[in-house]
mmCIF file of C-alpha atoms in Angstrom:
data_model
loop_
_atom_site.group_PDB
_atom_site.id
_atom_site.type_symbol
_atom_site.label_atom_id
_atom_site.label_comp_id
_atom_site.label_asym_id
_atom_site.label_seq_id
_atom_site.Cartn_x
_atom_site.Cartn_y
_atom_site.Cartn_z
ATOM 1 C CA MET F 25 -24.550 33.664 10.452
ATOM 2 C CA ARG F 26 -24.138 33.657 6.802
ATOM 3 C CA LYS F 27 -27.663 34.912 6.302
ATOM 4 C CA THR F 28 -26.891 37.818 8.704
ATOM 5 C CA VAL F 29 -23.663 38.607 6.662
ATOM 6 C CA LEU F 30 -25.798 38.450 3.344
ATOM 7 C CA LEU F 31 -28.509 40.732 4.972
ATOM 8 C CA TRP F 32 -25.783 43.374 5.865
ATOM 9 C CA ILE F 33 -24.191 43.131 2.317
ATOM 10 C CA MET F 34 -27.505 43.572 0.478
ATOM 11 C CA ALA F 35 -28.290 46.461 2.731
ATOM 12 C CA ALA F 36 -24.808 47.936 1.798
ATOM 13 C CA LEU F 37 -25.544 47.185 -1.861
ATOM 14 C CA THR F 38 -28.892 48.890 -1.796
ATOM 15 C CA VAL F 39 -27.549 52.059 0.015
ATOM 16 C CA GLY F 40 -24.157 52.041 -1.686
ATOM 17 C CA VAL F 41 -24.681 51.332 -5.211
ATOM 18 C CA THR F 42 -25.264 54.724 -6.423
ATOM 19 C CA ALA F 43 -22.398 56.100 -4.198
ATOM 20 C CA CYS F 44 -19.809 54.313 -5.881
ATOM 21 C CA GLY F 45 -18.365 56.545 -8.497
ATOM 22 C CA SER F 46 -15.442 59.011 -9.079
ATOM 23 C CA ALA F 47 -13.543 60.419 -6.377
ATOM 24 C CA GLU F 48 -15.226 63.755 -6.795
ATOM 25 C CA LYS F 49 -18.614 62.176 -5.633
ATOM 26 C CA ALA F 50 -17.277 61.492 -2.012
ATOM 27 C CA GLU F 51 -19.267 62.850 0.729
ATOM 28 C CA ALA F 52 -18.247 64.019 4.023
ATOM 29 C CA VAL F 53 -20.076 62.271 7.032
ATOM 30 C CA ASN F 54 -20.356 65.564 8.808
ATOM 31 C CA GLU F 55 -18.117 68.508 9.425
ATOM 32 C CA SER F 56 -16.609 66.938 12.633
ATOM 33 C CA GLU F 57 -15.963 63.440 11.170
ATOM 34 C CA SER F 58 -13.583 61.921 8.607
ATOM 35 C CA GLU F 59 -14.356 61.894 4.993
ATOM 36 C CA VAL F 60 -15.513 58.650 3.679
ATOM 37 C CA LYS F 61 -15.049 57.994 0.007
ATOM 38 C CA SER F 62 -16.618 55.234 -2.027
ATOM 39 C CA TYR F 63 -14.609 53.899 -5.126
ATOM 40 C CA CYS F 64 -15.448 51.386 -7.937
ATOM 41 C CA ALA F 65 -12.049 50.083 -8.760
ATOM 42 C CA TYR F 66 -10.201 47.146 -10.591
ATOM 43 C CA VAL F 67 -7.740 45.483 -8.470
ATOM 44 C CA VAL F 68 -4.235 45.785 -10.142
ATOM 45 C CA SER F 69 -2.148 44.229 -7.197
ATOM 46 C CA LEU F 70 -2.224 43.486 -3.518
ATOM 47 C CA GLY F 71 0.945 44.358 -1.550
ATOM 48 C CA THR F 72 1.617 43.758 2.123
ATOM 49 C CA ASP F 73 -0.169 46.670 3.419
ATOM 50 C CA THR F 74 -1.275 48.213 0.281
ATOM 51 C CA ILE F 75 -3.737 47.702 -2.733
ATOM 52 C CA GLU F 76 -3.099 49.110 -6.183
ATOM 53 C CA VAL F 77 -6.226 49.903 -7.964
ATOM 54 C CA ASP F 78 -7.456 51.428 -11.122
ATOM 55 C CA ILE F 79 -10.408 53.531 -10.111
ATOM 56 C CA ALA F 80 -13.462 53.460 -12.520
ATOM 57 C CA GLU F 81 -16.835 55.159 -12.392
ATOM 58 C CA TYR F 82 -20.013 53.036 -11.867
ATOM 59 C CA ILE F 83 -22.958 54.699 -13.733
ATOM 60 C CA THR F 84 -26.449 53.286 -13.081
ATOM 61 C CA ASP F 85 -29.396 53.962 -15.526
ATOM 62 C CA GLU F 86 -30.832 56.276 -12.645
ATOM 63 C CA ASP F 87 -27.860 58.711 -13.251
ATOM 64 C CA THR F 88 -29.522 60.390 -16.265
ATOM 65 C CA ASP F 89 -27.183 63.590 -16.061
ATOM 66 C CA ARG F 90 -24.104 61.563 -16.303
ATOM 67 C CA MET F 91 -25.681 59.283 -19.058
ATOM 68 C CA ARG F 92 -26.337 62.463 -21.090
ATOM 69 C CA GLU F 93 -22.848 63.791 -20.465
ATOM 70 C CA LEU F 94 -21.206 60.591 -21.790
ATOM 71 C CA ASN F 95 -23.846 59.954 -24.630
ATOM 72 C CA LEU F 96 -24.974 56.710 -23.047
ATOM 73 C CA THR F 97 -28.150 55.040 -23.750
ATOM 74 C CA GLU F 98 -30.066 52.322 -22.001
ATOM 75 C CA GLY F 99 -28.757 50.030 -24.670
ATOM 76 C CA ASP F 100 -25.158 50.783 -23.414
ATOM 77 C CA MET F 101 -26.235 49.324 -20.002
ATOM 78 C CA PRO F 102 -28.391 46.271 -20.545
ATOM 79 C CA ASP F 103 -27.762 45.200 -16.963
ATOM 80 C CA GLY F 104 -28.566 48.700 -15.572
ATOM 81 C CA TYR F 105 -24.932 49.932 -15.302
ATOM 82 C CA TYR F 106 -22.007 50.964 -17.137
ATOM 83 C CA ILE F 107 -18.461 51.120 -15.965
ATOM 84 C CA TYR F 108 -16.662 54.097 -17.243
ATOM 85 C CA ASN F 109 -12.969 53.905 -17.278
ATOM 86 C CA PRO F 110 -11.268 56.265 -19.717
ATOM 87 C CA ASP F 111 -7.828 55.722 -18.405
ATOM 88 C CA GLU F 112 -5.988 53.158 -16.407
ATOM 89 C CA THR F 113 -4.276 55.351 -13.943
ATOM 90 C CA THR F 114 -3.580 53.477 -10.765
ATOM 91 C CA GLU F 115 -3.640 54.683 -7.251
ATOM 92 C CA THR F 116 -2.108 52.887 -4.031
ATOM 93 C CA LEU F 117 -4.286 52.782 -0.946
ATOM 94 C CA GLN F 118 -3.425 51.829 2.456
ATOM 95 C CA LEU F 119 -4.777 48.569 4.180
ATOM 96 C CA THR F 120 -5.027 47.888 7.818
ATOM 97 C CA LYS F 121 -5.610 44.709 9.987
ATOM 98 C CA GLU F 122 -9.197 45.836 10.296
ATOM 99 C CA THR F 123 -9.913 46.121 6.530
ATOM 100 C CA ASN F 124 -12.776 43.886 5.685
ATOM 101 C CA TYR F 125 -12.684 41.925 2.447
ATOM 102 C CA THR F 126 -16.038 40.301 1.257
ATOM 103 C CA PHE F 127 -15.955 38.460 -1.817
ATOM 104 C CA ILE F 128 -17.983 35.775 -3.747
ATOM 105 C CA ASP F 129 -16.470 32.198 -3.918
ATOM 106 C CA TRP F 130 -17.636 31.706 -7.532
ATOM 107 C CA GLY F 131 -15.337 28.623 -8.144
ATOM 108 C CA ARG F 132 -16.096 27.197 -4.669
ATOM 109 C CA ASP F 133 -12.585 27.184 -3.879
ATOM 110 C CA PHE F 134 -13.081 28.174 -0.198
ATOM 111 C CA VAL F 135 -16.554 26.632 0.595
ATOM 112 C CA ASP F 136 -18.638 23.734 -0.675
ATOM 113 C CA ALA F 137 -22.039 25.344 -1.229
ATOM 114 C CA ASP F 138 -24.723 25.796 -3.814
ATOM 115 C CA LEU F 139 -26.758 28.688 -2.300
ATOM 116 C CA TYR F 140 -25.534 32.254 -3.227
ATOM 117 C CA GLU F 141 -25.596 33.561 0.318
ATOM 118 C CA ASP F 142 -23.279 30.507 1.252
ATOM 119 C CA LEU F 143 -20.764 31.707 -1.378
ATOM 120 C CA LEU F 144 -20.184 35.062 0.364
ATOM 121 C CA ILE F 145 -16.947 35.240 2.214
ATOM 122 C CA SER F 146 -16.431 38.035 4.533
ATOM 123 C CA THR F 147 -12.951 38.332 6.484
ATOM 124 C CA THR F 148 -10.317 40.456 7.698
ATOM 125 C CA SER F 149 -7.830 38.063 6.603
ATOM 126 C CA ARG F 150 -5.641 39.778 3.687
ATOM 127 C CA GLU F 151 -4.088 36.336 2.891
ATOM 128 C CA LEU F 152 -7.481 34.863 2.205
ATOM 129 C CA PHE F 153 -8.263 37.629 -0.001
ATOM 130 C CA ARG F 154 -4.946 37.326 -1.801
ATOM 131 C CA SER F 155 -5.771 33.585 -2.209
ATOM 132 C CA TYR F 156 -9.046 34.571 -3.673
ATOM 133 C CA LEU F 157 -7.423 36.973 -6.154
ATOM 134 C CA LYS F 158 -5.058 34.040 -7.244
ATOM 135 C CA THR F 159 -8.144 32.344 -8.676
ATOM 136 C CA TYR F 160 -8.248 34.685 -11.386
ATOM 137 C CA ARG F 161 -5.757 34.777 -14.346
ATOM 138 C CA ASP F 162 -2.954 36.866 -13.458
ATOM 139 C CA SER F 163 -4.517 37.400 -10.081
ATOM 140 C CA ARG F 164 -6.635 40.267 -11.669
ATOM 141 C CA PRO F 165 -10.457 39.985 -11.599
ATOM 142 C CA GLY F 166 -12.119 41.283 -14.721
ATOM 143 C CA MET F 167 -14.776 43.183 -12.744
ATOM 144 C CA PRO F 168 -14.269 45.889 -10.262
ATOM 145 C CA PHE F 169 -14.614 45.889 -6.485
ATOM 146 C CA PHE F 170 -16.217 48.590 -4.420
ATOM 147 C CA LEU F 171 -14.033 50.195 -1.686
ATOM 148 C CA GLU F 172 -14.890 52.386 1.245
ATOM 149 C CA VAL F 173 -12.050 54.538 2.223
ATOM 150 C CA GLU F 174 -11.671 56.801 5.370
ATOM 151 C CA ASP F 175 -8.648 58.649 6.637
ATOM 152 C CA GLU F 176 -6.376 57.498 3.568
ATOM 153 C CA THR F 177 -7.058 53.830 4.604
ATOM 154 C CA VAL F 178 -9.409 51.247 3.156
ATOM 155 C CA LYS F 179 -12.148 50.104 5.461
ATOM 156 C CA SER F 180 -13.766 47.555 3.174
ATOM 157 C CA ILE F 181 -13.526 45.984 -0.172
ATOM 158 C CA LEU F 182 -16.707 44.416 -1.582
ATOM 159 C CA GLU F 183 -17.410 42.265 -4.551
ATOM 160 C CA LYS F 184 -20.765 42.515 -6.065
ATOM 161 C CA PRO F 185 -22.599 40.271 -8.329
ATOM 162 C CA PHE F 186 -22.776 41.704 -11.934
ATOM 163 C CA MET F 187 -25.416 40.312 -14.176
#
């Protein structure tokens, strides 16, 4: 089961890593369907039915136009990415019971495992995600999460490993 979840997550990472960026980069699935937006964002707080985030821009070394605009070099992104967050403006987004939370149990607070794929937790339990956030100082992870938002509600929140 965990290997299946890992395969889905890796597929989403492969397809979605370049889609995470500013709100202006959201794409419509098609004219008749809802608009799906991808965000790279720092979690500020988790409410009862909302999440407050500071949206940033995730830039990869493949985005040469954006690198040029920001005067970034490959030296600025030794791991192949740069997180651009010129201001700390927050936005509050709606959560539902169907929102999926996928995170990495780095501290092994929820699973006793050594393999990376066994450290991935995927759940719709907001309380489990809240417990995970509490493992960080001030309940605020230092790295951003990746959100998929449709019809003003968060469909998924994904933590990716950063090297």
